[in-house]
GROMACS .gro file of C-alpha atoms in nm:
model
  422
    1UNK     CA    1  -2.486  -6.484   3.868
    2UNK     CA    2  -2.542  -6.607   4.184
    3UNK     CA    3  -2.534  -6.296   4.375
    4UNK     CA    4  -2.777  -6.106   4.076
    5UNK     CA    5  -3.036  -6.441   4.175
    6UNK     CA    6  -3.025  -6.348   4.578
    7UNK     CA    7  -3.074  -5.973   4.485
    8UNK     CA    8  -3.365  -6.069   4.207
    9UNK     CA    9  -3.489  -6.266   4.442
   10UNK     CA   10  -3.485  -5.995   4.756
   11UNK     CA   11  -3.670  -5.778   4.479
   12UNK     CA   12  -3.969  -6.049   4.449
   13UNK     CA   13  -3.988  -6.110   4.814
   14UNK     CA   14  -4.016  -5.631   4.868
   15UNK     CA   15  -4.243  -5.710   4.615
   16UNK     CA   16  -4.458  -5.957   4.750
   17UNK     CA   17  -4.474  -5.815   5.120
   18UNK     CA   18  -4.546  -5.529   4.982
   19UNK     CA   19  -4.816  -5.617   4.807
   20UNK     CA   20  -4.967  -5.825   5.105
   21UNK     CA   21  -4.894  -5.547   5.330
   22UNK     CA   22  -5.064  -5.293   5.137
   23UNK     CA   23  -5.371  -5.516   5.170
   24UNK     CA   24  -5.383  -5.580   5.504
   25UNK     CA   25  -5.343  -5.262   5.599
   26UNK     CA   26  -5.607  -5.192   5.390
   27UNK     CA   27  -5.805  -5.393   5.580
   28UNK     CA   28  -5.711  -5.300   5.891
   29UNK     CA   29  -5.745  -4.893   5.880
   30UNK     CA   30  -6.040  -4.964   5.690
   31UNK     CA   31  -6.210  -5.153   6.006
   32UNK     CA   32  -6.071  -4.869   6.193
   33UNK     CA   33  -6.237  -4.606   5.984
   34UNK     CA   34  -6.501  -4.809   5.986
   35UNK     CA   35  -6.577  -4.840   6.387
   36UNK     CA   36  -6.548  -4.511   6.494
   37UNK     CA   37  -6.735  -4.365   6.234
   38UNK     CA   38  -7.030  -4.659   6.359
   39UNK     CA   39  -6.924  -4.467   6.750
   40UNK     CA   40  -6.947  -4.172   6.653
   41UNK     CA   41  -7.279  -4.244   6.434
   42UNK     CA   42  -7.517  -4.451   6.613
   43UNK     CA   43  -7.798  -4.286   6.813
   44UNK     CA   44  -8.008  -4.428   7.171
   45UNK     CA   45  -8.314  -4.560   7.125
   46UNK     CA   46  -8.625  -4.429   7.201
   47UNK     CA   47  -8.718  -4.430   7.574
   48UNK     CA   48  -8.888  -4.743   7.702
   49UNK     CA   49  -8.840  -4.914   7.341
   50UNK     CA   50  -8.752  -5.301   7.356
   51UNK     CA   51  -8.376  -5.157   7.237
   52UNK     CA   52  -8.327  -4.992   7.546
   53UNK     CA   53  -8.499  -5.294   7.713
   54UNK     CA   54  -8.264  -5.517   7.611
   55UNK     CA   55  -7.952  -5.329   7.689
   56UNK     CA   56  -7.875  -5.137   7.364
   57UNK     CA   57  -7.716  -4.784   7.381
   58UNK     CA   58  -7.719  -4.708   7.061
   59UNK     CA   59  -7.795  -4.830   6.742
   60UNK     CA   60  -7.806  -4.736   6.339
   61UNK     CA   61  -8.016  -4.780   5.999
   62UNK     CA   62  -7.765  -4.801   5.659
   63UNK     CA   63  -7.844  -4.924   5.339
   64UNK     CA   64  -7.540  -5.078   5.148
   65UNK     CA   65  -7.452  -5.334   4.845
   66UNK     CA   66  -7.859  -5.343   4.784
   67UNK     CA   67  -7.903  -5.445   5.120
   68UNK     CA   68  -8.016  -5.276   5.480
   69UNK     CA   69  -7.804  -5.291   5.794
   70UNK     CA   70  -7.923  -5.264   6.155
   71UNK     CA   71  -7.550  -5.242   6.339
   72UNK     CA   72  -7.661  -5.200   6.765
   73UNK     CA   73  -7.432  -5.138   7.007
   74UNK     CA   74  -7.425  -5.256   7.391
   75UNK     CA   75  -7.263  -5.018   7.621
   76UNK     CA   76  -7.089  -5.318   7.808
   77UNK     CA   77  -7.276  -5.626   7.717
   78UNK     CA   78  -7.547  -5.832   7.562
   79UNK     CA   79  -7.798  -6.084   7.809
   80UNK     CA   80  -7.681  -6.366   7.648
   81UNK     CA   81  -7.397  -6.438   7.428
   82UNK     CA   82  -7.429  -6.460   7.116
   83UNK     CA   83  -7.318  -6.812   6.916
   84UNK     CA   84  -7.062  -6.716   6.666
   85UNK     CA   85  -6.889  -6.381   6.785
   86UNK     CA   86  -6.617  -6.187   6.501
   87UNK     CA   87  -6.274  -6.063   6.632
   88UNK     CA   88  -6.120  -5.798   6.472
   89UNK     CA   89  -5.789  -5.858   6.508
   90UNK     CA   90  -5.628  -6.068   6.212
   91UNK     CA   91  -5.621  -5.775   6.034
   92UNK     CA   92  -5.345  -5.606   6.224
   93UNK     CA   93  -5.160  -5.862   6.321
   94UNK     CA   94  -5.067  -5.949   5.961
   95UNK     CA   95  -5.015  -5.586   5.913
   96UNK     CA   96  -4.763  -5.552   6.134
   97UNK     CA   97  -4.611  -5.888   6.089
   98UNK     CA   98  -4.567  -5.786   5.711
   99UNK     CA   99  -4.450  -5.453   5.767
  100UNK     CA  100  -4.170  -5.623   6.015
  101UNK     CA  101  -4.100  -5.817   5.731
  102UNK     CA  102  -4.021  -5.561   5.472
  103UNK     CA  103  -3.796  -5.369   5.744
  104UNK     CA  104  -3.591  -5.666   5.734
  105UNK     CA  105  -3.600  -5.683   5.360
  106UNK     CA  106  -3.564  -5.344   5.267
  107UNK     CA  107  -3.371  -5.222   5.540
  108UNK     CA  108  -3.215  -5.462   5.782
  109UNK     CA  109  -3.065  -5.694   5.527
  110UNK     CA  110  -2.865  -5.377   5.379
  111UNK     CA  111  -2.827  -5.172   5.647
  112UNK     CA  112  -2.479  -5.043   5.533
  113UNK     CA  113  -2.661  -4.896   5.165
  114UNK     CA  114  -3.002  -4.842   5.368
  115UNK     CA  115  -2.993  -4.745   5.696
  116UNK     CA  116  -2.635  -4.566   5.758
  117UNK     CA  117  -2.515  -4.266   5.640
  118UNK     CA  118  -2.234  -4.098   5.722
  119UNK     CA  119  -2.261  -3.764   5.689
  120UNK     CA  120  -2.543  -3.777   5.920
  121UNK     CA  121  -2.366  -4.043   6.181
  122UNK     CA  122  -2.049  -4.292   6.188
  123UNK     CA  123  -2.247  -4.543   6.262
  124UNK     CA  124  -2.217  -4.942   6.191
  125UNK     CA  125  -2.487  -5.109   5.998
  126UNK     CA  126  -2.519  -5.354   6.272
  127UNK     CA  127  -2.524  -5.055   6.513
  128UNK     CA  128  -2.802  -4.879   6.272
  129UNK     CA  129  -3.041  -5.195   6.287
  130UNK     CA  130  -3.014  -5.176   6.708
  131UNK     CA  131  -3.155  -4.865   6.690
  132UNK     CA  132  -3.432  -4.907   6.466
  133UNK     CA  133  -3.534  -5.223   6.683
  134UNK     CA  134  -3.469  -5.038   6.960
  135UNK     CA  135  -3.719  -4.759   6.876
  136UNK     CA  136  -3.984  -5.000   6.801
  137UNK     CA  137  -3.967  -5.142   7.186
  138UNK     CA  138  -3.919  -4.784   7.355
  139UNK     CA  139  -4.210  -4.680   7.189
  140UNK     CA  140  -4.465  -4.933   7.270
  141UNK     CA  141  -4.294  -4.898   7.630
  142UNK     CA  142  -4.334  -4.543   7.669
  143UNK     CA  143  -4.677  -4.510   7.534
  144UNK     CA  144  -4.828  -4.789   7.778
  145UNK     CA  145  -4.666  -4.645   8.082
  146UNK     CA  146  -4.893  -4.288   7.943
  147UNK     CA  147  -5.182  -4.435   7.888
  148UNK     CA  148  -5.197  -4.618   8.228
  149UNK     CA  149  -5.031  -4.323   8.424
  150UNK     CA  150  -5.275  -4.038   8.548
  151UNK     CA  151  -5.230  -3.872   8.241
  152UNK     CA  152  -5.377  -4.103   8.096
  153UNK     CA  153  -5.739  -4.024   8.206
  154UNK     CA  154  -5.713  -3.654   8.010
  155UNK     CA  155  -5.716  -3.722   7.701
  156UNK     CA  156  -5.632  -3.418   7.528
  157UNK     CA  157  -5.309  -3.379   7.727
  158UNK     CA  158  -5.250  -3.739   7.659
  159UNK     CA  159  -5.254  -3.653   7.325
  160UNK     CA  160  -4.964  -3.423   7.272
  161UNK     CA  161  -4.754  -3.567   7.514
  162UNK     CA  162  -4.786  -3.853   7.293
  163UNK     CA  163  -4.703  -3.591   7.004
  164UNK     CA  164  -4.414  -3.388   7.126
  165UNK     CA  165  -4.288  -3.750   7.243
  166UNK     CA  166  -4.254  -3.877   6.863
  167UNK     CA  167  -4.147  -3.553   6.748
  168UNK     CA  168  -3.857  -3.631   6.959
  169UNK     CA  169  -3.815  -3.944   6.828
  170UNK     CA  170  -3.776  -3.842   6.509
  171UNK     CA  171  -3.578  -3.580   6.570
  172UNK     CA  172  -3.315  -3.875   6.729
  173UNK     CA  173  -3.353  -4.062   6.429
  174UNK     CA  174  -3.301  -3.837   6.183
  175UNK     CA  175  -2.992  -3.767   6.376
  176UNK     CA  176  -2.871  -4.094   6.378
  177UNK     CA  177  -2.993  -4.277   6.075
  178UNK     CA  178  -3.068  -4.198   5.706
  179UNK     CA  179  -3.360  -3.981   5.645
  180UNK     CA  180  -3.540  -4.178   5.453
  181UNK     CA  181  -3.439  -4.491   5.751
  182UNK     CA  182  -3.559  -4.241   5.995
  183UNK     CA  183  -3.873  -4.126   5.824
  184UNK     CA  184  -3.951  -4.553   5.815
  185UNK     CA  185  -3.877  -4.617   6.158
  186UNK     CA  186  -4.094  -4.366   6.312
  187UNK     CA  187  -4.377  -4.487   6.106
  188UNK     CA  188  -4.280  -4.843   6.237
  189UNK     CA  189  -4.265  -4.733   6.589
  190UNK     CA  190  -4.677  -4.573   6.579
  191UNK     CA  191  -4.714  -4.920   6.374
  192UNK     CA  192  -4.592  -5.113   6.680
  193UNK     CA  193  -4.808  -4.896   6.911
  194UNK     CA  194  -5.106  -4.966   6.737
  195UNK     CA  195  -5.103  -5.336   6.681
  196UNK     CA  196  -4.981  -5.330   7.047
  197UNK     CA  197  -5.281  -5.161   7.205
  198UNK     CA  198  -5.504  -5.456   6.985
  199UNK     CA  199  -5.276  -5.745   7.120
  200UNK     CA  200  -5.191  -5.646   7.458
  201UNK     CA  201  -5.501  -5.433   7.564
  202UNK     CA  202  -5.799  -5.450   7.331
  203UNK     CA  203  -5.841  -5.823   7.240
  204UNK     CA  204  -5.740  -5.912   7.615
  205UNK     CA  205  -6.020  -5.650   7.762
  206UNK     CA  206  -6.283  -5.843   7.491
  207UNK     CA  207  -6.147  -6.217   7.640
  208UNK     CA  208  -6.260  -6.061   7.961
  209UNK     CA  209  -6.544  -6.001   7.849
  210UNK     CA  210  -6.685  -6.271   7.673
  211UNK     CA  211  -6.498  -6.516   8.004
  212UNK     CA  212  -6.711  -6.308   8.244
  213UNK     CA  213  -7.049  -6.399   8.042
  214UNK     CA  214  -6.956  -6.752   8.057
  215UNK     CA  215  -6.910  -6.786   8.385
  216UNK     CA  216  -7.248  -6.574   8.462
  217UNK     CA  217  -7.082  -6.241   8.600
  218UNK     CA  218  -7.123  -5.938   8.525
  219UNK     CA  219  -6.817  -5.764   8.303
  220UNK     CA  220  -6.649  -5.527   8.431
  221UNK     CA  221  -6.702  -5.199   8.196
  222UNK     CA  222  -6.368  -5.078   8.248
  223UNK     CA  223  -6.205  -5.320   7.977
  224UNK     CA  224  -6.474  -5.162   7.737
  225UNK     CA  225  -6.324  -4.836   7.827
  226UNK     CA  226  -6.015  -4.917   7.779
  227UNK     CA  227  -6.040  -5.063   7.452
  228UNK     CA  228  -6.238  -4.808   7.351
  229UNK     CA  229  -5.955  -4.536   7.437
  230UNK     CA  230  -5.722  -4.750   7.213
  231UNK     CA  231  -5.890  -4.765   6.940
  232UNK     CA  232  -5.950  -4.388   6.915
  233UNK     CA  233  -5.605  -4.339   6.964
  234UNK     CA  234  -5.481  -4.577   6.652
  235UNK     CA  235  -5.754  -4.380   6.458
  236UNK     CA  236  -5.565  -4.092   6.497
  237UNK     CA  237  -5.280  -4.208   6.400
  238UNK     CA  238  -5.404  -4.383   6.085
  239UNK     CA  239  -5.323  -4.026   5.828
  240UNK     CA  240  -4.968  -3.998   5.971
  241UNK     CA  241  -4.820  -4.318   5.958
  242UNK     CA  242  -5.029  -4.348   5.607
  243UNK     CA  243  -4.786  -4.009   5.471
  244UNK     CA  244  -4.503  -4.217   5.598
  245UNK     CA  245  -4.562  -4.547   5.426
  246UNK     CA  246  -4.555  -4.334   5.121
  247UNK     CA  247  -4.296  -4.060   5.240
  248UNK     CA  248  -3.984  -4.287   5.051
  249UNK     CA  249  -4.095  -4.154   4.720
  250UNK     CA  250  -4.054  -3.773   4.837
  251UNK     CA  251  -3.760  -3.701   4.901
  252UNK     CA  252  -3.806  -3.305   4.933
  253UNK     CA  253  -3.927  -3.397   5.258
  254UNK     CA  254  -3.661  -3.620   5.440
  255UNK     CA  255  -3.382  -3.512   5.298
  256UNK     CA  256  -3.418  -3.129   5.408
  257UNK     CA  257  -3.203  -3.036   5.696
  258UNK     CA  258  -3.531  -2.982   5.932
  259UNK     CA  259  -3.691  -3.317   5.819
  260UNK     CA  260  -3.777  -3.360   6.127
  261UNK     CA  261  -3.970  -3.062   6.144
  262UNK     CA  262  -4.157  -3.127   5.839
  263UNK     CA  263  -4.260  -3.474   5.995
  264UNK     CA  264  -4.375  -3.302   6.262
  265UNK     CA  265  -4.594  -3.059   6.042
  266UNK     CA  266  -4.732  -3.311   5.820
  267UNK     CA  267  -4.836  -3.568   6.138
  268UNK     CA  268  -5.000  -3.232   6.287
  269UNK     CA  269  -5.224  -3.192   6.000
  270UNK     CA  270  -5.341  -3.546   5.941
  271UNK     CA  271  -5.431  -3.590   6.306
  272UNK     CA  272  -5.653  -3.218   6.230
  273UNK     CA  273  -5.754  -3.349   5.902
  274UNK     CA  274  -5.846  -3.688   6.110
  275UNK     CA  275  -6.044  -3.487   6.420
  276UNK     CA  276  -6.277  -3.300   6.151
  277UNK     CA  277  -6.420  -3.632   6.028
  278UNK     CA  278  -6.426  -3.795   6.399
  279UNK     CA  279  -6.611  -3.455   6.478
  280UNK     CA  280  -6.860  -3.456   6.170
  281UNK     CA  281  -6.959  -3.852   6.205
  282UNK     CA  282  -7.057  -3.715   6.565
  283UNK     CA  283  -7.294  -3.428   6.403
  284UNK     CA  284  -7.004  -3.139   6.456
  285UNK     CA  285  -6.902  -2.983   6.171
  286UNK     CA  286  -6.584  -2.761   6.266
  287UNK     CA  287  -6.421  -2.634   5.926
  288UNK     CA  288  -6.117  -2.499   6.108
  289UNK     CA  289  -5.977  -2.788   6.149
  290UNK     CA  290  -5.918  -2.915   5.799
  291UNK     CA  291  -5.862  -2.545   5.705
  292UNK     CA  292  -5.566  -2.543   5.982
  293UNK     CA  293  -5.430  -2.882   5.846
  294UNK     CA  294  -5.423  -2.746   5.424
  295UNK     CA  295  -5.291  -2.474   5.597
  296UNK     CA  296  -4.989  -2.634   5.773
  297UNK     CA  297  -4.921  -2.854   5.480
  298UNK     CA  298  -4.888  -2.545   5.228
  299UNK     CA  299  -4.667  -2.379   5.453
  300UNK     CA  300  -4.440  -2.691   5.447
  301UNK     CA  301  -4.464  -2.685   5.076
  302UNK     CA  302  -4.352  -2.313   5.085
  303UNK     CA  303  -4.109  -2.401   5.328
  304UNK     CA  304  -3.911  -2.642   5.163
  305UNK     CA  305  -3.956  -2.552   4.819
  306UNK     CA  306  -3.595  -2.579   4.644
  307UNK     CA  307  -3.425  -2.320   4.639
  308UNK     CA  308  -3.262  -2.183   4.290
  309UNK     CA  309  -2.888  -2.327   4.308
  310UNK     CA  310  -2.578  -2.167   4.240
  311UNK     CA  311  -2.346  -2.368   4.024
  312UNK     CA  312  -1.973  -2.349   3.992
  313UNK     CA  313  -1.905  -2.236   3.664
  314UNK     CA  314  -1.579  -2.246   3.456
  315UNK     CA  315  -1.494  -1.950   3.291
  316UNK     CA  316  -1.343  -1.933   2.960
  317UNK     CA  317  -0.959  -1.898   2.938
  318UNK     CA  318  -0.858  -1.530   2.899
  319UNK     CA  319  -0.775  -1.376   2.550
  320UNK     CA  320  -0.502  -1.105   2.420
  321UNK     CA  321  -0.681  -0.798   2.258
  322UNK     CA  322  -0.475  -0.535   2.081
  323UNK     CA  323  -0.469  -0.173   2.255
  324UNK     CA  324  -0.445   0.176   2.073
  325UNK     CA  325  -0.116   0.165   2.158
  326UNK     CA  326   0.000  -0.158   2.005
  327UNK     CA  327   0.049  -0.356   2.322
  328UNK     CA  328  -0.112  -0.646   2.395
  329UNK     CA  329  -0.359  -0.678   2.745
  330UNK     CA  330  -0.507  -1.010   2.897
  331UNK     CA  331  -0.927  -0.973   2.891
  332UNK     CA  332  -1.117  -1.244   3.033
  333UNK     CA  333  -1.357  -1.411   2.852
  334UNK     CA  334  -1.763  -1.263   2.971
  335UNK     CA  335  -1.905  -1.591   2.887
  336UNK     CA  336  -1.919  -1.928   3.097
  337UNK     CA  337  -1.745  -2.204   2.914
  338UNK     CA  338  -1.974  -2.493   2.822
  339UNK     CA  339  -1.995  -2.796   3.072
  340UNK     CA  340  -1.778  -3.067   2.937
  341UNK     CA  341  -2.031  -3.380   2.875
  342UNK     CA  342  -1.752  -3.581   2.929
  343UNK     CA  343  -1.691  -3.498   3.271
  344UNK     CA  344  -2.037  -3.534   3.400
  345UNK     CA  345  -2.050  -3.865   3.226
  346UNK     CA  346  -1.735  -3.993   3.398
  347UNK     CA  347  -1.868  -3.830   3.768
  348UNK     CA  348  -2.239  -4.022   3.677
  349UNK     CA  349  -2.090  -4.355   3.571
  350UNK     CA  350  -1.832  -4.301   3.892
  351UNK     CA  351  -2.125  -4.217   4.144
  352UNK     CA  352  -2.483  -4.323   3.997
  353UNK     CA  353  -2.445  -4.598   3.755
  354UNK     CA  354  -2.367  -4.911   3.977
  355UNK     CA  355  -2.688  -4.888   4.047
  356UNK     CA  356  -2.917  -4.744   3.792
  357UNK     CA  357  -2.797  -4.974   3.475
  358UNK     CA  358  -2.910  -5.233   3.306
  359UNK     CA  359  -2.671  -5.473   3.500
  360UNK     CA  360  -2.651  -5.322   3.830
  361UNK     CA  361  -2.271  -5.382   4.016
  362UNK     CA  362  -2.452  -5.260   4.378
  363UNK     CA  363  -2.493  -5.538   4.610
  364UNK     CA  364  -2.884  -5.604   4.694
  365UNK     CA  365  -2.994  -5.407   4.313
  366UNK     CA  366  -3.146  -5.639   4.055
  367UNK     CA  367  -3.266  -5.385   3.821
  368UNK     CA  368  -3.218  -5.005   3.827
  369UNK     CA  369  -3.412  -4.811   4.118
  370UNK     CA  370  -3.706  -4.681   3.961
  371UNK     CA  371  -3.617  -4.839   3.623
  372UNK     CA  372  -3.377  -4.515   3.564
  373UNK     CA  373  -3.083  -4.646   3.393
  374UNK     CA  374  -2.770  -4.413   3.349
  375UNK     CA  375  -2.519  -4.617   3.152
  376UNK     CA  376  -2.518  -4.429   2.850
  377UNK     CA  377  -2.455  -4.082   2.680
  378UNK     CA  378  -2.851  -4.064   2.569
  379UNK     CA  379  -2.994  -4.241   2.929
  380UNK     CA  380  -2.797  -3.969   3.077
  381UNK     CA  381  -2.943  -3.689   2.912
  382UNK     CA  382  -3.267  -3.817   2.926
  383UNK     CA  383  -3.295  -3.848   3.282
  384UNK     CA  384  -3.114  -3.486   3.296
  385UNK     CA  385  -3.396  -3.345   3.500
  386UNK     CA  386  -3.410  -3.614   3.754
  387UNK     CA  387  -3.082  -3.650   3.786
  388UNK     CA  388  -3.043  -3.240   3.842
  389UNK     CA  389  -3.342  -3.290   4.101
  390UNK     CA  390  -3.183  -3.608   4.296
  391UNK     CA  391  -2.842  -3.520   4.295
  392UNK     CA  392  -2.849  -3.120   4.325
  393UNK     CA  393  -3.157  -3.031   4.479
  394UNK     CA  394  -3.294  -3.274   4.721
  395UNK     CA  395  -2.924  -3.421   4.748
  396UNK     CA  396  -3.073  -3.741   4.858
  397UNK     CA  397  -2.864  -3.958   4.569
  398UNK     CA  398  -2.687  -4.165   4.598
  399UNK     CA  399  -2.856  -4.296   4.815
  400UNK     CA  400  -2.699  -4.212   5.170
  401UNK     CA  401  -2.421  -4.141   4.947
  402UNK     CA  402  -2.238  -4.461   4.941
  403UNK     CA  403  -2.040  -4.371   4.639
  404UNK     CA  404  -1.940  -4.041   4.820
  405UNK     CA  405  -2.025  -3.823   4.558
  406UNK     CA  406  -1.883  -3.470   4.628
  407UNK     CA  407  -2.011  -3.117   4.638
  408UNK     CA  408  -1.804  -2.989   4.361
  409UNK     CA  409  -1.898  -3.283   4.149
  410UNK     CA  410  -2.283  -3.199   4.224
  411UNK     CA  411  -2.207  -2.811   4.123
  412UNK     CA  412  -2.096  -2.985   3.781
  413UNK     CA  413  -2.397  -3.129   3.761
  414UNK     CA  414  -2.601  -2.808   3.820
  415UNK     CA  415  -2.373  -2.640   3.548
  416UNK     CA  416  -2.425  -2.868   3.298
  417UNK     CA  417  -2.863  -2.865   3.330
  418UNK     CA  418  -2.848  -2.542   3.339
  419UNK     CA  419  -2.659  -2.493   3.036
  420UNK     CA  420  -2.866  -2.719   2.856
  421UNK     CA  421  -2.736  -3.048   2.938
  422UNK     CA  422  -2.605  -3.148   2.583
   0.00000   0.00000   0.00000
């Protein structure tokens, strides 16, 4: 009883961050969103106007909610500061600090069921949790040294440095670490990079800012700049790690042997997907970019679509048939002998069913992953599909196979859908 409370009670707390998360983040790409399109929107004044007396550089009309909004925006600076001043910055911050959370939740806690498999690496789940946290710090590391090296001044190059650098990272993980772990933890990793360009570089560059005006200086545009770089860059990453928050429930994509590869792909056409609206808010409307990202993303459909699967099939025992001659000859059966129900039972309740029952025996399960509950002869054929799918297909149950279920038991499996499973 007591360990069914902690796991029920791990299942309210995923629940709960979650939930929060979800929100903030909300919140957060949505002021993202929000601000470049505003960039990329507003227009200069008209010469010698008292806009472009004061300072402005550019500024907008919108009509929202029944009301009319005049958003301006100074290139460095306002005369005077203004009395009450909004940070954007809250918003991040508790995404991040909830998304940490549900790593250690979801992940960290059970690292052994979550994080390791061993097929893919013998590694410890203590060992499995350094690397994830280790990711998270390389990354921020590696990106800040870009951005303030040389390279960081061309943008474009910048850009898929950046790329070919997280490409690699996920290639690592998925080499080291479950896919669906590794899938996580590169999401994590552009996670930390974003909140980390809002607390170390653009809230510091607005302090400056607003401490210059105090004192009666004159800022210094360059932390406007480099704010401004930033946040472009964490717009850009907004579709991909947005796929990844979501990637868990797909398993077609990390569990294929390039998975990897089919990150890669998928980031590639959500940053194309992204540049086409940046472009458009701007005036530009360039079609080939969104046509280039559908395109990538249907040929990583086509690419991993499953592939039709070859079960090992029994064949029935061989019969004696009369000849002309009145001697008797062996003549194996044509026909596949029927799965034995049975069997696949006892391999399902062996493999799947400490965790999808009613009364899960896994540690850290409450209730049945995605309320699918094998424990008996009718759950079992009513989940056939899914279970065929999961366990034959995608192969990505059990999960990191912890219950080591094994290939010829998975052929089984296929026999028995495709024969009906009755």
């Amino acid at each position: 009883m007591e360990a069914l409370l902690v796991s029920y009670g791990i299942e309210w707390a995923n629940l709960l961050v979650r939930w929060l998360h979800l929100i903030t983040g909300i919140a957060w790409i949505g002021a993202s969103f929000y601000f470049v399109w505003l960039d990329n929107s507003i227009r200069p004044p008209k010469p010698g106007s008292e806009l472009e007396k004061k300072g402005v550089s550019g500024e907008l009309w919108a009509v929202h909610g029944g009301g009319f909004y005049n958003p301006q925006k100074y290139l460095v600076a306002p005369a005077e500061l203004p009395q009450e001043l909004h940070w954007f910055k809250w918003e991040a911050y508790a995404t991040w600090i909830t998304g940490i959370a549900m790593l250690f939740i979801v992940y960290y806690f059970n690292a052994s069921a979550m994080m390791v498999d061993k097929s893919v690496a013998n590694l410890s789940g203590l060992e499995a949790v350094g690397v994830g946290i280790g990711t998270l710090v390389a990354g921020w590391i590696v990106y800040d040294l870009l951005c303030k090296s040389p390279l960081g001044k061309k943008e474009g190059l910048l850009g898929l440095v950046m790329f070919v650098f997280i490409v690699a990272v996920a290639y690592m993980l998925t080499h080291l670490l479950s896919g669906r772990a590794a899938y996580i933890h590169v999401g994590a990793m552009i996670g930390t990079i974003m909140v980390g360009n809002v607390l170390m570089v653009i809230i510091p560059g607005q302090r400056k800012l607003v401490e210059a005006m105090k004192e009666g200086k004159s800022p210094d545009p360059i932390h406007g700049r480099r704010g401004k770089q930033r946040s472009v860059h964490n717009n850009y990453f907004t579709l991909p790690i947005l796929f990844i928050m979501i990637s868990n429930h797909y398993a077609m994509t990390y569990t294929h042997a390039y998975s990897w590869l089919v990150l890669a792909a998928i980031m590639a056409a959500g940053v194309l997907i992204r540049h086409f609206f940046n472009l458009r808010h701007k005036g530009r409307v360039s079609i080939a970019y969104p046509i280039a990202g559908v395109a990538l993303l249907l040929a990583v459909a086509v690419a991993i679509a499953p592939r039709p699967v070859a079960p090992i099939v029994p064949v029935a025992a061989a019969s004696a048939v009369p000849a002309a001659d009145g001697s008797v000859a062996a003549v194996a059966a044509a026909a596949p002998a029927a799965p034995d129900f049975a069997k696949i039972q006892a391999i399902i309740t062996q493999r799947c069913a400490s965790c999808h029952s009613d009364k899960p025996t896994q540690a850290g399960f409450a209730t049945a992953p995605a309320g699918m509950m094998l424990q008996t002869p009718e759950l079992i054929r009513q989940h056939a599909a899914k279970v065929f799918q999961r366990a034959v297909q995608t192969k990505d149950m059990p999960l990191a196979n912890m219950t080591q279920m094994t290939d010829e038991e998975r052929s089984e499996i296929a026999a028995w859908f495709q024969a009906g499973a009755k």
